[in-house]
């Protein structure tokens, strides 16, 4: 009887246990956190180049977060964070925030202001 | 699946024990451990089958709702455009607002109607239409003139909001 229960529970366990994953939007947030730790201010062009490069390295082509950020590179700078957040909210079905991403995008829009503050 | 099918499914769970009972009565043969393990596993999988059915029913309800909203939008835009308008959810498996972003970056027009559905328009050759102005919209994502592709292969695009 013990063997019956053991076989059934192992099989059920294998079926039920999925690999826990960090969602792709958190990966993108992590990338922006590392960018903000490494550099005080970036130009818009550098911010886009570095972020797209890292996102392409870490996320697969069909990832919604990667597709969203790649599309958003064509959008106005002032809208980028909100657009990405709206996509994350809709995908994850909850409120999503990434203060580091917001700060890096805003700083890249006005790099001279950040430089003045830090000097 | 109707209730009647659900009843059959439940009844089917009793077949194996019934066969074992007959086998024992006639041949005095008991089911082996593998038989019982497989039977128990089948019982454990039953809730998963119910969950899958409920998910299927919910998906049908969502699809019906999308179809109804799309009919409203097509009616609002009218001929000759109505047949060329589609829901963003039918184009890509992402959240519709992400699909709308993709479409704008690829040179198309996508918009959210006041009923909440994100849609886009194509021409007779199924190419995106970049300069369509919908009659009823809340938000439009559309390429920006002059068209300009960035280093990542995406067009510059703009957002119009009604608020």
XYZ file of C-alpha atoms in Angstrom, chain B residues 1-138:
138
model
C -19.069 19.606 -21.748
C -22.585 19.236 -20.337
C -23.629 17.874 -16.958
C -24.546 14.660 -18.612
C -20.937 14.203 -19.846
C -19.637 15.097 -16.389
C -21.836 12.338 -14.967
C -20.433 9.824 -17.436
C -16.923 10.899 -16.537
C -17.598 10.327 -12.839
C -19.214 6.964 -13.530
C -16.178 5.931 -15.576
C -14.084 6.171 -12.392
C -16.065 3.183 -11.035
C -15.400 0.888 -13.995
C -11.940 -0.284 -12.896
C -13.003 -1.252 -9.339
C -16.051 -3.022 -10.823
C -13.841 -5.033 -13.203
C -11.507 -5.915 -10.310
C -14.483 -7.064 -8.214
C -15.749 -9.318 -11.016
C -12.226 -10.671 -11.618
C -11.883 -11.458 -7.928
C -15.325 -13.104 -7.765
C -14.689 -15.291 -10.820
C -10.919 -15.927 -10.734
C -10.014 -14.880 -7.174
C -7.414 -12.619 -8.790
C -6.519 -9.302 -7.114
C -5.320 -6.200 -9.034
C -1.563 -5.739 -8.835
C 0.126 -2.664 -7.383
C 0.754 -1.063 -10.791
C -2.968 -1.290 -11.668
C -3.895 0.398 -8.407
C -1.170 3.054 -8.745
C -2.394 3.979 -12.223
C -5.978 4.081 -10.979
C -5.053 6.386 -8.064
C -3.067 8.615 -10.435
C -6.155 8.819 -12.679
C -8.259 9.909 -9.706
C -5.699 12.575 -8.783
C -5.713 13.907 -12.364
C -9.498 14.368 -12.292
C -9.374 17.840 -10.627
C -6.918 18.933 -13.339
C -9.433 17.872 -16.011
C -12.162 19.894 -14.271
C -9.836 22.922 -14.047
C -9.030 22.601 -17.763
C -12.755 22.504 -18.578
C -13.464 25.611 -16.472
C -10.521 27.412 -18.151
C -11.910 26.438 -21.570
C -15.351 27.812 -20.685
C -13.827 31.081 -19.456
C -11.768 31.423 -22.648
C -14.911 30.954 -24.770
C -16.637 33.713 -22.781
C -13.641 36.052 -23.339
C -13.587 35.231 -27.076
C -17.321 35.980 -27.345
C -16.821 39.291 -25.547
C -13.930 40.238 -27.891
C -16.029 39.334 -30.956
C -18.917 41.460 -29.697
C -16.649 44.495 -29.071
C -14.982 44.048 -32.469
C -18.422 44.103 -34.150
C -19.140 47.421 -32.358
C -15.865 48.924 -33.603
C -16.347 47.698 -37.161
C -19.861 49.163 -37.171
C -18.515 52.494 -35.873
C -15.804 52.683 -38.571
C -18.180 51.529 -41.330
C -17.486 50.424 -44.914
C -15.076 50.089 -46.657
C -12.729 49.815 -43.638
C -14.716 47.607 -41.292
C -13.649 44.279 -42.849
C -9.988 45.194 -42.439
C -10.057 45.882 -38.703
C -8.907 43.153 -36.312
C -8.416 42.715 -32.568
C -4.774 43.043 -31.430
C -5.322 39.891 -29.359
C -5.748 37.925 -32.605
C -2.409 39.118 -34.022
C -0.009 38.127 -31.276
C -0.177 36.251 -27.975
C 0.991 39.234 -25.905
C -1.134 41.655 -23.909
C -3.055 43.693 -26.549
C -1.357 46.984 -25.605
C 2.089 45.417 -26.207
C 0.881 44.107 -29.574
C -0.348 47.641 -30.372
C 3.155 48.987 -29.547
C 4.707 46.394 -31.869
C 2.295 47.267 -34.675
C 3.050 50.996 -34.419
C 6.806 50.313 -34.411
C 6.351 48.193 -37.551
C 4.456 50.961 -39.365
C 0.806 50.300 -38.511
C -2.035 52.079 -36.770
C -3.448 50.536 -33.595
C -6.027 52.093 -31.341
C -8.109 51.456 -28.247
C -11.810 52.023 -28.661
C -13.928 53.371 -25.793
C -15.171 49.805 -25.237
C -11.598 48.918 -24.169
C -10.638 46.711 -27.133
C -7.280 47.296 -28.861
C -7.562 46.924 -32.658
C -5.508 47.535 -35.799
C -6.200 47.929 -39.499
C -4.655 46.374 -42.613
C -5.147 47.055 -46.326
C -6.406 44.597 -48.961
C -2.872 43.103 -49.212
C -2.803 42.645 -45.429
C -0.165 45.338 -44.949
C -0.432 47.632 -41.943
C -2.012 51.024 -42.653
C 0.106 53.806 -41.173
C -2.126 56.852 -41.551
C -5.646 55.655 -40.743
C -7.605 57.983 -38.459
C -10.322 56.013 -36.654
C -13.694 57.625 -36.055
C -13.929 56.489 -32.441
C -10.845 56.097 -30.290
C -9.405 56.726 -26.862
